[in-house]
Amino acid sequence: MSVPRSAALIPDEAFAVLTGWLPANDDHARPLISLATVDADGRPDARSVLLSEFDRSGFFVHTDSRSRKVADIEAHPEVAFSIAWPADLRQLTVQGVARRASPDEEASAYARRSRYLQLLAWLNTPEFALFPTGEQEDKWAAFEAAHPDGTLAAPDTWLGFVIEPTRLTFWEGNPRAASRRTEYRRATDATWSRAILPG
Ligand SMILES: Cc1cc2nc3c(=O)[nH]c(=O)nc-3n(C[C@H](O)[C@H](O)[C@H](O)COP(=O)(O)O)c2cc1C
């Protein structure tokens, strides 16, 4: 079930920075983010996921409904992620709330995944993980042959979240001066404020 989006959108100024830092949504190479969640008992966890796309409403990620992150998000929709570009002296850190993406968005994100990742979404099961490698490769090849490119729709276990940011922190380094952060925070009335902070 998709949850209605809140009306709060990323402010123009911050969105302009995001479009300069993140690859465009139609760029095949998707950036990798470290996504942090908290489980029902308050224990934190983190893992790498692809940032599928972003827009003024937030940041979209896609995953398997049986994964730990999904259980965590159901218990605590508050999440955070970070992504760094050390060579560019940049880091983006986001705190936000994860909401289920719409069925249309989930389907279009699946269609844009590489052939390998489309197959993986079907075969990345607890049972498949237990097969010896050779057997896995045979079963993978058979599944691939039985489902020509372009014929697979997303499995029921495929789901997406949009992370609606409540805080966006842009860190910039400078080899000749101090690093510093530009931080945008969303208040409960959905207005945004900006602060400059030490790095
Ligand atoms: C380079 C890379 C990209 C990954 N992309 C995704 C992804 O987009 N979605 C996803 O669910 N898992 C992705 N994974 C796997 C996750 O890191 C993680 O192992 C998996 O989602 C299970 O995590 P969880 O049980 O903590 O939810 C990726 C892993 C790597 C190393």
Coordinates of N, CA and C and ligand atoms in Angstrom, one line a residue:
M1 N 0.9 -1.2 0.0 CA 0.0 0.0 0.0 C 0.9 1.2 0.0
S2 N 0.6 2.2 -0.9 CA 1.4 3.4 -0.9 C 0.9 4.4 0.0
V3 N 1.8 5.2 0.6 CA 1.4 6.2 1.6 C 1.4 7.5 0.9
P4 N 0.3 8.3 1.1 CA 0.3 9.6 0.4 C 1.5 10.5 0.8
R5 N 2.1 11.1 -0.2 CA 3.3 12.0 0.1 C 2.8 13.2 0.9
S6 N 3.8 13.7 1.6 CA 3.5 15.0 2.3 C 3.8 16.1 1.2
A7 N 3.2 17.3 1.5 CA 3.4 18.3 0.5 C 4.8 19.0 0.5
A8 N 5.5 18.7 1.5 CA 6.8 19.4 1.7 C 7.8 19.0 0.6
L9 N 8.3 19.9 -0.1 CA 9.2 19.6 -1.2 C 10.6 20.2 -0.8
I10 N 11.6 19.6 -1.4 CA 13.0 20.1 -1.2 C 13.1 21.6 -1.7
P11 N 13.6 22.5 -0.9 CA 13.7 23.9 -1.4 C 14.5 24.0 -2.6
D12 N 14.2 25.0 -3.5 CA 14.9 25.3 -4.8 C 16.4 25.3 -4.6
E13 N 16.9 26.0 -3.6 CA 18.3 26.2 -3.5 C 19.0 24.9 -3.2
A14 N 18.4 24.1 -2.3 CA 19.1 22.8 -2.0 C 18.9 21.8 -3.2
F15 N 17.8 21.9 -3.9 CA 17.6 21.0 -5.1 C 18.6 21.3 -6.2
A16 N 18.9 22.6 -6.3 CA 19.9 23.0 -7.4 C 21.2 22.3 -7.0
V17 N 21.6 22.3 -5.8 CA 22.9 21.6 -5.4 C 22.8 20.1 -5.7
L18 N 21.7 19.5 -5.3 CA 21.5 18.1 -5.5 C 21.7 17.8 -7.0
T19 N 21.1 18.6 -7.9 CA 21.2 18.2 -9.3 C 22.6 18.4 -9.8
G20 N 23.4 19.3 -9.1 CA 24.8 19.4 -9.5 C 25.7 18.2 -9.0
W21 N 25.3 17.7 -7.8 CA 26.1 16.7 -7.2 C 25.8 15.2 -7.6
L22 N 24.5 15.0 -7.8 CA 24.0 13.6 -8.1 C 23.9 13.4 -9.6
P23 N 24.1 12.2 -10.1 CA 23.9 12.0 -11.5 C 22.4 12.1 -11.9
A24 N 22.2 12.5 -13.1 CA 20.8 12.6 -13.6 C 20.1 11.3 -13.5
N25 N 18.8 11.3 -13.3 CA 18.0 10.0 -13.2 C 18.2 9.1 -14.4
D26 N 18.4 9.6 -15.6 CA 18.6 8.8 -16.7 C 20.0 8.3 -17.0
D27 N 20.9 8.7 -16.0 CA 22.3 8.2 -16.1 C 22.3 6.7 -15.6
H28 N 22.8 5.8 -16.5 CA 22.7 4.4 -16.2 C 23.5 4.1 -14.9
A29 N 24.6 4.7 -14.6 CA 25.4 4.5 -13.4 C 24.7 5.1 -12.2
R30 N 24.1 4.3 -11.4 CA 23.4 4.8 -10.2 C 24.4 5.0 -9.0
P31 N 24.2 6.1 -8.3 CA 25.1 6.2 -7.1 C 24.7 5.3 -6.0
L32 N 25.7 5.0 -5.2 CA 25.6 4.1 -4.0 C 25.5 4.9 -2.8
I33 N 24.4 4.7 -2.0 CA 24.3 5.4 -0.7 C 24.4 4.4 0.4
S34 N 24.8 4.8 1.6 CA 24.8 4.0 2.8 C 23.5 4.4 3.5
L35 N 22.6 3.4 3.6 CA 21.3 3.7 4.2 C 21.2 3.1 5.6
A36 N 20.9 4.0 6.5 CA 20.9 3.6 8.0 C 19.4 3.5 8.4
T37 N 19.1 2.4 9.1 CA 17.8 2.2 9.7 C 17.9 1.8 11.1
V38 N 16.8 1.8 11.8 CA 16.8 1.4 13.2 C 15.7 0.3 13.4
D39 N 16.0 -0.8 14.0 CA 15.0 -1.9 14.2 C 14.1 -1.6 15.3
A40 N 13.1 -2.6 15.5 CA 12.0 -2.4 16.4 C 12.6 -2.3 17.9
D41 N 13.8 -2.8 18.1 CA 14.4 -2.7 19.4 C 15.4 -1.6 19.6
G42 N 15.4 -0.7 18.6 CA 16.3 0.5 18.6 C 17.7 0.2 18.2
R43 N 18.0 -1.0 17.6 CA 19.4 -1.2 17.1 C 19.6 -0.7 15.7
P44 N 20.7 0.0 15.5 CA 20.9 0.6 14.2 C 21.5 -0.4 13.2
D45 N 21.3 -0.2 12.0 CA 21.9 -1.0 10.9 C 22.2 -0.1 9.7
A46 N 23.0 -0.6 8.8 CA 23.4 0.2 7.6 C 23.8 -0.7 6.5
R47 N 23.5 -0.3 5.3 CA 23.9 -1.1 4.2 C 24.0 -0.2 2.9
S48 N 24.7 -0.7 1.9 CA 24.8 0.0 0.6 C 23.5 -0.3 -0.2
V49 N 22.9 0.7 -0.8 CA 21.9 0.5 -1.8 C 22.0 1.6 -2.9
L50 N 21.5 1.2 -4.0 CA 21.5 2.2 -5.2 C 20.5 3.2 -4.9
L51 N 20.8 4.4 -5.2 CA 19.8 5.5 -5.3 C 19.2 5.5 -6.7
S52 N 18.0 5.0 -6.7 CA 17.3 4.8 -8.0 C 17.1 6.1 -8.8
E53 N 16.6 7.1 -8.1 CA 16.3 8.4 -8.7 C 16.0 9.3 -7.5
F54 N 15.9 10.6 -7.9 CA 15.4 11.6 -6.9 C 14.6 12.6 -7.6
D55 N 13.7 13.3 -6.8 CA 13.0 14.4 -7.4 C 12.7 15.4 -6.2
R56 N 11.8 16.3 -6.5 CA 11.6 17.4 -5.4 C 11.0 16.8 -4.2
S57 N 10.4 15.6 -4.3 CA 9.7 15.0 -3.1 C 10.7 14.2 -2.3
G58 N 11.8 13.7 -2.9 CA 12.8 12.9 -2.1 C 13.6 12.0 -3.0
F59 N 14.1 10.9 -2.3 CA 15.1 10.0 -2.8 C 14.5 8.6 -2.8
F60 N 14.6 8.0 -4.0 CA 14.0 6.7 -4.2 C 15.0 5.6 -4.1
V61 N 14.6 4.5 -3.3 CA 15.5 3.3 -3.3 C 14.5 2.1 -3.4
H62 N 15.1 1.0 -3.9 CA 14.3 -0.2 -4.2 C 14.9 -1.4 -3.5
T63 N 14.1 -2.3 -3.1 CA 14.6 -3.4 -2.3 C 13.7 -4.6 -2.3
D64 N 14.0 -5.6 -1.5 CA 13.2 -6.8 -1.4 C 12.4 -6.7 -0.1
S65 N 11.1 -7.1 -0.2 CA 10.2 -6.9 0.9 C 10.6 -7.8 2.1
R66 N 11.5 -8.9 1.9 CA 11.9 -9.7 3.0 C 13.2 -9.2 3.6
S67 N 13.7 -8.1 3.2 CA 15.0 -7.7 3.8 C 14.8 -7.0 5.1
R68 N 15.9 -7.0 5.9 CA 15.8 -6.4 7.2 C 15.4 -4.9 7.2
K69 N 15.9 -4.2 6.1 CA 15.6 -2.8 6.1 C 14.1 -2.5 6.0
V70 N 13.4 -3.4 5.4 CA 12.0 -3.2 5.2 C 11.3 -3.4 6.6
A71 N 11.7 -4.4 7.3 CA 11.1 -4.6 8.7 C 11.5 -3.4 9.6
D72 N 12.7 -2.9 9.4 CA 13.2 -1.8 10.2 C 12.3 -0.5 9.9
I73 N 12.1 -0.3 8.6 CA 11.4 0.9 8.2 C 9.9 0.8 8.6
E74 N 9.4 -0.4 8.6 CA 8.0 -0.6 9.1 C 7.9 -0.2 10.6
A75 N 9.0 -0.6 11.4 CA 9.0 -0.2 12.8 C 9.3 1.2 13.0
H76 N 10.3 1.7 12.2 CA 10.8 3.1 12.4 C 11.0 3.7 11.0
P77 N 10.0 4.5 10.5 CA 10.2 5.0 9.1 C 11.3 6.1 9.0
E78 N 11.8 6.5 10.2 CA 12.9 7.5 10.2 C 14.2 6.8 9.7
V79 N 14.8 7.4 8.7 CA 16.1 6.8 8.2 C 17.1 7.9 7.9
A80 N 18.3 7.5 7.6 CA 19.3 8.4 7.2 C 20.2 7.8 6.1
F81 N 20.8 8.6 5.3 CA 21.8 8.0 4.4 C 22.9 9.0 4.2
S82 N 24.0 8.5 3.7 CA 25.1 9.4 3.4 C 25.7 8.9 2.1
I83 N 26.3 9.8 1.4 CA 27.1 9.5 0.2 C 28.2 10.5 0.1
A84 N 29.4 10.0 -0.2 CA 30.6 10.9 -0.2 C 31.3 10.8 -1.6
W85 N 31.8 11.9 -2.0 CA 32.7 11.9 -3.2 C 34.0 12.5 -2.8
P86 N 34.9 11.6 -2.2 CA 36.1 12.2 -1.6 C 37.0 13.0 -2.6
A87 N 37.0 12.5 -3.9 CA 37.8 13.2 -4.8 C 37.3 14.7 -5.1
D88 N 36.0 14.8 -4.9 CA 35.5 16.2 -5.1 C 35.3 17.0 -3.8
L89 N 35.8 16.3 -2.7 CA 35.6 17.0 -1.4 C 34.2 17.3 -1.1
R90 N 33.3 16.3 -1.3 CA 31.9 16.5 -1.1 C 31.3 15.3 -0.3
Q91 N 30.3 15.6 0.5 CA 29.5 14.6 1.1 C 28.1 15.2 1.3
L92 N 27.1 14.3 1.1 CA 25.7 14.6 1.3 C 25.2 13.7 2.4
T93 N 24.6 14.2 3.4 CA 24.0 13.4 4.4 C 22.5 13.8 4.5
V94 N 21.6 12.8 4.6 CA 20.2 13.1 4.6 C 19.5 12.4 5.7
Q95 N 18.7 13.1 6.4 CA 17.8 12.4 7.4 C 16.4 12.6 6.9
G96 N 15.6 11.6 7.0 CA 14.2 11.7 6.5 C 13.3 10.6 6.9
V97 N 12.2 10.6 6.2 CA 11.1 9.6 6.5 C 10.9 8.8 5.3
A98 N 10.9 7.5 5.4 CA 10.7 6.6 4.3 C 9.3 6.2 4.1
R99 N 8.7 6.5 2.9 CA 7.3 6.1 2.6 C 7.3 5.2 1.4
R100 N 6.4 4.3 1.4 CA 6.3 3.4 0.3 C 6.0 4.2 -1.0
A101 N 6.8 3.9 -2.1 CA 6.6 4.5 -3.4 C 5.3 4.0 -4.0
S102 N 4.9 4.7 -5.0 CA 3.6 4.3 -5.7 C 3.9 3.1 -6.6
P103 N 2.8 2.3 -6.9 CA 3.0 1.1 -7.7 C 3.6 1.5 -9.1
D104 N 3.2 2.6 -9.6 CA 3.7 3.0 -11.0 C 5.2 3.3 -10.9
E105 N 5.6 4.0 -9.8 CA 7.0 4.3 -9.7 C 7.9 3.0 -9.5
E106 N 7.3 2.1 -8.7 CA 8.0 0.8 -8.5 C 8.2 0.1 -9.8
A107 N 7.1 0.0 -10.6 CA 7.2 -0.7 -11.8 C 8.2 0.0 -12.8
S108 N 8.2 1.3 -12.8 CA 9.1 1.9 -13.8 C 10.6 1.8 -13.3
A109 N 10.8 1.8 -12.0 CA 12.2 1.6 -11.5 C 12.6 0.2 -11.9
Y110 N 11.8 -0.8 -11.7 CA 12.2 -2.1 -12.1 C 12.5 -2.2 -13.6
A111 N 11.7 -1.6 -14.4 CA 12.0 -1.6 -15.9 C 13.3 -1.0 -16.2
R112 N 13.7 0.0 -15.4 CA 15.0 0.7 -15.7 C 16.2 0.0 -15.1
R113 N 16.0 -1.1 -14.3 CA 17.1 -1.8 -13.7 C 17.8 -2.6 -14.8
S114 N 19.1 -2.9 -14.6 CA 19.8 -3.7 -15.6 C 19.2 -5.1 -15.6
R115 N 19.5 -5.8 -16.7 CA 19.0 -7.2 -16.9 C 19.4 -8.0 -15.7
Y116 N 20.7 -7.9 -15.3 CA 21.2 -8.7 -14.1 C 20.3 -8.4 -12.9
L117 N 20.1 -7.1 -12.6 CA 19.4 -6.7 -11.4 C 17.9 -7.1 -11.5
Q118 N 17.3 -7.2 -12.7 CA 16.0 -7.6 -12.9 C 15.9 -9.1 -12.5
L119 N 16.9 -9.9 -13.0 CA 16.9 -11.3 -12.7 C 17.1 -11.5 -11.2
L120 N 18.0 -10.7 -10.6 CA 18.4 -10.9 -9.2 C 17.1 -10.7 -8.3
A121 N 16.3 -9.7 -8.7 CA 15.1 -9.4 -7.9 C 14.2 -10.7 -7.8
W122 N 14.3 -11.5 -8.8 CA 13.5 -12.8 -8.8 C 14.2 -13.9 -8.0
L123 N 15.5 -13.9 -8.2 CA 16.2 -15.1 -7.7 C 16.9 -14.9 -6.4
N124 N 16.8 -13.7 -5.8 CA 17.6 -13.4 -4.6 C 16.8 -13.9 -3.4
T125 N 16.5 -15.2 -3.3 CA 15.7 -15.7 -2.2 C 16.5 -16.5 -1.2
P126 N 15.9 -16.7 0.0 CA 16.7 -17.4 1.0 C 17.0 -18.8 0.5
E127 N 16.1 -19.5 -0.2 CA 16.4 -20.8 -0.7 C 17.5 -20.8 -1.8
F128 N 17.5 -19.8 -2.7 CA 18.5 -19.8 -3.7 C 19.9 -19.6 -3.1
A129 N 20.0 -18.8 -2.1 CA 21.2 -18.5 -1.4 C 21.9 -19.8 -0.9
L130 N 21.1 -20.8 -0.6 CA 21.7 -22.0 0.0 C 22.2 -23.0 -1.1
F131 N 21.9 -22.8 -2.4 CA 22.4 -23.7 -3.4 C 23.9 -23.6 -3.5
P132 N 24.6 -24.7 -3.8 CA 26.0 -24.6 -4.1 C 26.2 -23.7 -5.4
T133 N 27.3 -23.1 -5.5 CA 27.5 -22.1 -6.6 C 27.2 -22.6 -8.0
G134 N 27.7 -23.8 -8.3 CA 27.5 -24.4 -9.6 C 26.0 -24.6 -9.9
E135 N 25.3 -25.1 -8.9 CA 23.8 -25.3 -9.0 C 23.1 -24.0 -9.2
Q136 N 23.6 -23.0 -8.4 CA 23.0 -21.6 -8.6 C 23.2 -21.1 -10.0
E137 N 24.4 -21.3 -10.6 CA 24.7 -20.8 -11.9 C 23.8 -21.5 -13.0
D138 N 23.6 -22.8 -12.8 CA 22.7 -23.6 -13.7 C 21.3 -23.1 -13.6
K139 N 20.8 -22.9 -12.4 CA 19.4 -22.4 -12.2 C 19.2 -21.0 -12.7
W140 N 20.2 -20.2 -12.5 CA 20.2 -18.8 -13.0 C 20.1 -18.8 -14.5
A141 N 21.0 -19.6 -15.2 CA 21.0 -19.6 -16.7 C 19.7 -20.1 -17.2
A142 N 19.1 -21.2 -16.5 CA 17.8 -21.7 -17.0 C 16.7 -20.6 -16.8
F143 N 16.7 -19.9 -15.7 CA 15.7 -18.9 -15.5 C 15.8 -17.8 -16.5
E144 N 17.1 -17.4 -16.8 CA 17.4 -16.3 -17.7 C 16.9 -16.8 -19.1
A145 N 17.1 -18.0 -19.5 CA 16.7 -18.5 -20.8 C 15.2 -18.5 -21.0
A146 N 14.5 -18.9 -19.8 CA 13.1 -19.0 -19.9 C 12.4 -17.6 -19.9
H147 N 13.1 -16.6 -19.6 CA 12.5 -15.2 -19.5 C 13.4 -14.2 -20.3
P148 N 13.1 -14.2 -21.6 CA 13.9 -13.3 -22.5 C 13.8 -11.8 -22.0
D149 N 14.9 -11.1 -22.4 CA 15.0 -9.7 -22.0 C 13.7 -8.9 -22.4
G150 N 13.2 -8.2 -21.4 CA 12.0 -7.4 -21.7 C 10.7 -8.0 -21.3
T151 N 10.7 -9.3 -20.9 CA 9.5 -10.0 -20.6 C 9.2 -10.1 -19.1
L152 N 10.1 -9.7 -18.3 CA 9.9 -9.9 -16.8 C 9.3 -8.6 -16.3
A153 N 8.3 -8.8 -15.4 CA 7.7 -7.7 -14.6 C 8.3 -7.9 -13.2
A154 N 8.2 -6.9 -12.4 CA 8.8 -7.0 -11.0 C 8.1 -8.1 -10.2
P155 N 8.8 -8.9 -9.4 CA 8.2 -9.9 -8.5 C 7.4 -9.1 -7.4
D156 N 6.6 -9.9 -6.8 CA 5.8 -9.3 -5.7 C 6.6 -8.8 -4.5
T157 N 7.8 -9.3 -4.4 CA 8.8 -8.9 -3.4 C 9.5 -7.6 -3.7
W158 N 9.3 -7.1 -4.9 CA 10.0 -5.8 -5.3 C 9.3 -4.6 -4.7
L159 N 10.0 -3.8 -3.9 CA 9.3 -2.6 -3.5 C 10.2 -1.4 -3.4
G160 N 9.6 -0.2 -3.4 CA 10.4 1.0 -3.4 C 9.9 1.9 -2.2
F161 N 10.9 2.7 -1.8 CA 10.6 3.7 -0.8 C 11.1 5.1 -1.3
V162 N 10.3 6.1 -1.0 CA 10.8 7.5 -1.2 C 11.2 8.0 0.2
I163 N 12.4 8.5 0.3 CA 12.9 9.1 1.5 C 12.7 10.6 1.4
E164 N 11.7 11.0 2.2 CA 11.3 12.4 2.2 C 12.3 13.1 3.2
P165 N 13.1 14.0 2.7 CA 14.1 14.6 3.6 C 13.5 15.5 4.7
T166 N 14.0 15.4 5.9 CA 13.7 16.4 6.9 C 15.0 17.3 7.2
R167 N 16.1 16.7 6.7 CA 17.4 17.4 6.9 C 18.3 17.0 5.7
L168 N 19.0 18.0 5.1 CA 19.9 17.8 4.0 C 21.2 18.5 4.4
T169 N 22.3 17.8 4.5 CA 23.6 18.5 4.9 C 24.6 18.3 3.8
F170 N 25.0 19.4 3.2 CA 26.0 19.4 2.1 C 27.4 19.7 2.8
W171 N 28.3 18.8 2.7 CA 29.6 19.0 3.3 C 30.6 19.3 2.1
E172 N 31.4 20.4 2.3 CA 32.3 20.7 1.2 C 33.7 21.0 1.8
G173 N 34.7 20.3 1.3 CA 36.0 20.5 1.8 C 36.7 21.6 0.9
N174 N 37.8 22.1 1.5 CA 38.6 23.1 0.8 C 40.1 22.9 1.3
P175 N 41.0 22.5 0.4 CA 42.4 22.2 0.9 C 43.1 23.5 1.4
R176 N 42.6 24.7 1.1 CA 43.2 25.9 1.5 C 42.5 26.6 2.6
A177 N 41.4 26.0 3.1 CA 40.6 26.6 4.2 C 39.8 25.5 4.9
A178 N 39.0 25.8 5.8 CA 38.3 24.8 6.6 C 37.1 24.2 5.7
S179 N 36.8 22.9 6.0 CA 35.6 22.4 5.4 C 34.4 23.0 6.1
R180 N 33.3 23.0 5.5 CA 32.1 23.5 6.1 C 30.8 22.8 5.5
R181 N 29.7 22.9 6.3 CA 28.5 22.3 5.9 C 27.4 23.4 5.7
T182 N 26.6 23.1 4.7 CA 25.4 23.9 4.5 C 24.2 23.0 4.8
E183 N 23.4 23.4 5.8 CA 22.4 22.4 6.2 C 21.0 23.0 6.1
Y184 N 20.1 22.3 5.5 CA 18.7 22.7 5.4 C 17.9 21.8 6.3
R185 N 17.1 22.4 7.1 CA 16.2 21.6 8.0 C 14.8 21.9 7.8
R186 N 14.0 20.9 7.8 CA 12.5 21.1 7.6 C 11.8 21.1 9.0
A187 N 11.1 22.2 9.3 CA 10.4 22.3 10.6 C 9.0 21.5 10.4
T188 N 8.4 21.3 11.6 CA 7.1 20.5 11.5 C 6.0 21.2 10.7
D189 N 6.2 22.6 10.5 CA 5.2 23.2 9.6 C 5.6 23.2 8.2
A190 N 6.6 22.4 7.9 CA 7.1 22.1 6.5 C 7.9 23.3 5.9
T191 N 8.2 24.3 6.7 CA 9.1 25.4 6.2 C 10.5 24.9 6.5
W192 N 11.4 25.5 5.6 CA 12.8 25.1 5.7 C 13.7 26.2 6.2
S193 N 14.7 25.9 6.9 CA 15.7 26.9 7.3 C 17.1 26.4 6.9
R194 N 18.0 27.3 6.8 CA 19.4 27.0 6.3 C 20.4 27.5 7.4
A195 N 21.4 26.7 7.6 CA 22.5 27.1 8.5 C 23.8 26.7 7.9
I196 N 24.8 27.5 8.2 CA 26.2 27.2 7.8 C 26.9 26.7 9.1
L197 N 27.5 25.5 9.0 CA 28.1 24.9 10.2 C 29.6 24.5 9.8
P198 N 30.4 24.4 10.9 CA 31.8 23.9 10.6 C 31.7 22.4 10.1
G199 N 32.7 22.1 9.3 CA 32.7 20.8 8.7 C 32.9 19.6 9.7
Ligands
LIG1 C1 27.1 -2.1 -4.7 C2 25.9 -2.7 -4.0 C3 24.6 -2.2 -4.4 C4 23.5 -2.7 -3.8 N1 22.3 -2.2 -4.1 C5 21.2 -2.6 -3.5 C6 19.9 -2.1 -3.8 O1 19.7 -1.2 -4.6 N2 18.8 -2.5 -3.1 C7 19.0 -3.5 -2.1 O2 17.9 -3.9 -1.5 N3 20.1 -4.0 -1.8 C8 21.3 -3.6 -2.4 N4 22.5 -4.1 -2.1 C9 22.6 -5.2 -1.1 C10 22.5 -4.5 0.3 O3 23.7 -3.9 0.7 C11 22.1 -5.5 1.4 O4 23.0 -6.6 1.5 C12 20.7 -6.2 1.2 O5 19.8 -5.2 0.7 C13 20.1 -6.8 2.5 O6 20.1 -5.7 3.4 P1 19.2 -5.7 4.8 O7 18.9 -7.1 5.1 O8 20.0 -5.0 5.7 O9 17.9 -5.0 4.4 C14 23.6 -3.6 -2.7 C15 24.9 -4.0 -2.3 C16 26.0 -3.6 -2.9 C17 27.4 -4.0 -2.5

